[in-house]
Amino acid sequence: MRKKLGFKKKTTKSKAGAALAVWLKEKRLSANLTQKEVASRIGRSLSYISRVEVNSQILDLPELITYCTALNTDPIDGLRVVINSEKEDSA
């Protein structure tokens, strides 16, 4: 019997993840881009973009860089959002 190969979903509900998701959505909206346009720019599905924006999909570092490039924004700013969120949690 063949075993199905699948991919694990990367999900989180952390405060830092939520802050990054909100930031990415704000950046997309300020760039006047639709989710569909971002999906096309990075070669992902519309549902992937939606999952990112509602914090149901974790972006690893290369994905964050690609995503930010599509939004014409600096990924370092996104990392700062995560770092600042983590600092607020530990304060």
PDB file of C-alpha atoms in Angstrom, residues 1-5:
ATOM      1  CA  MET A   1       0.000   0.000   0.000  1.00  0.00           C
ATOM      2  CA  ARG A   2       1.362   3.399  -0.953  1.00  0.00           C
ATOM      3  CA  LYS A   3       1.662   6.067   1.637  1.00  0.00           C
ATOM      4  CA  LYS A   4       0.412   9.532   0.710  1.00  0.00           C
ATOM      5  CA  LEU A   5       3.018  12.235   0.801  1.00  0.00           C
TER       6      LEU A   5
END
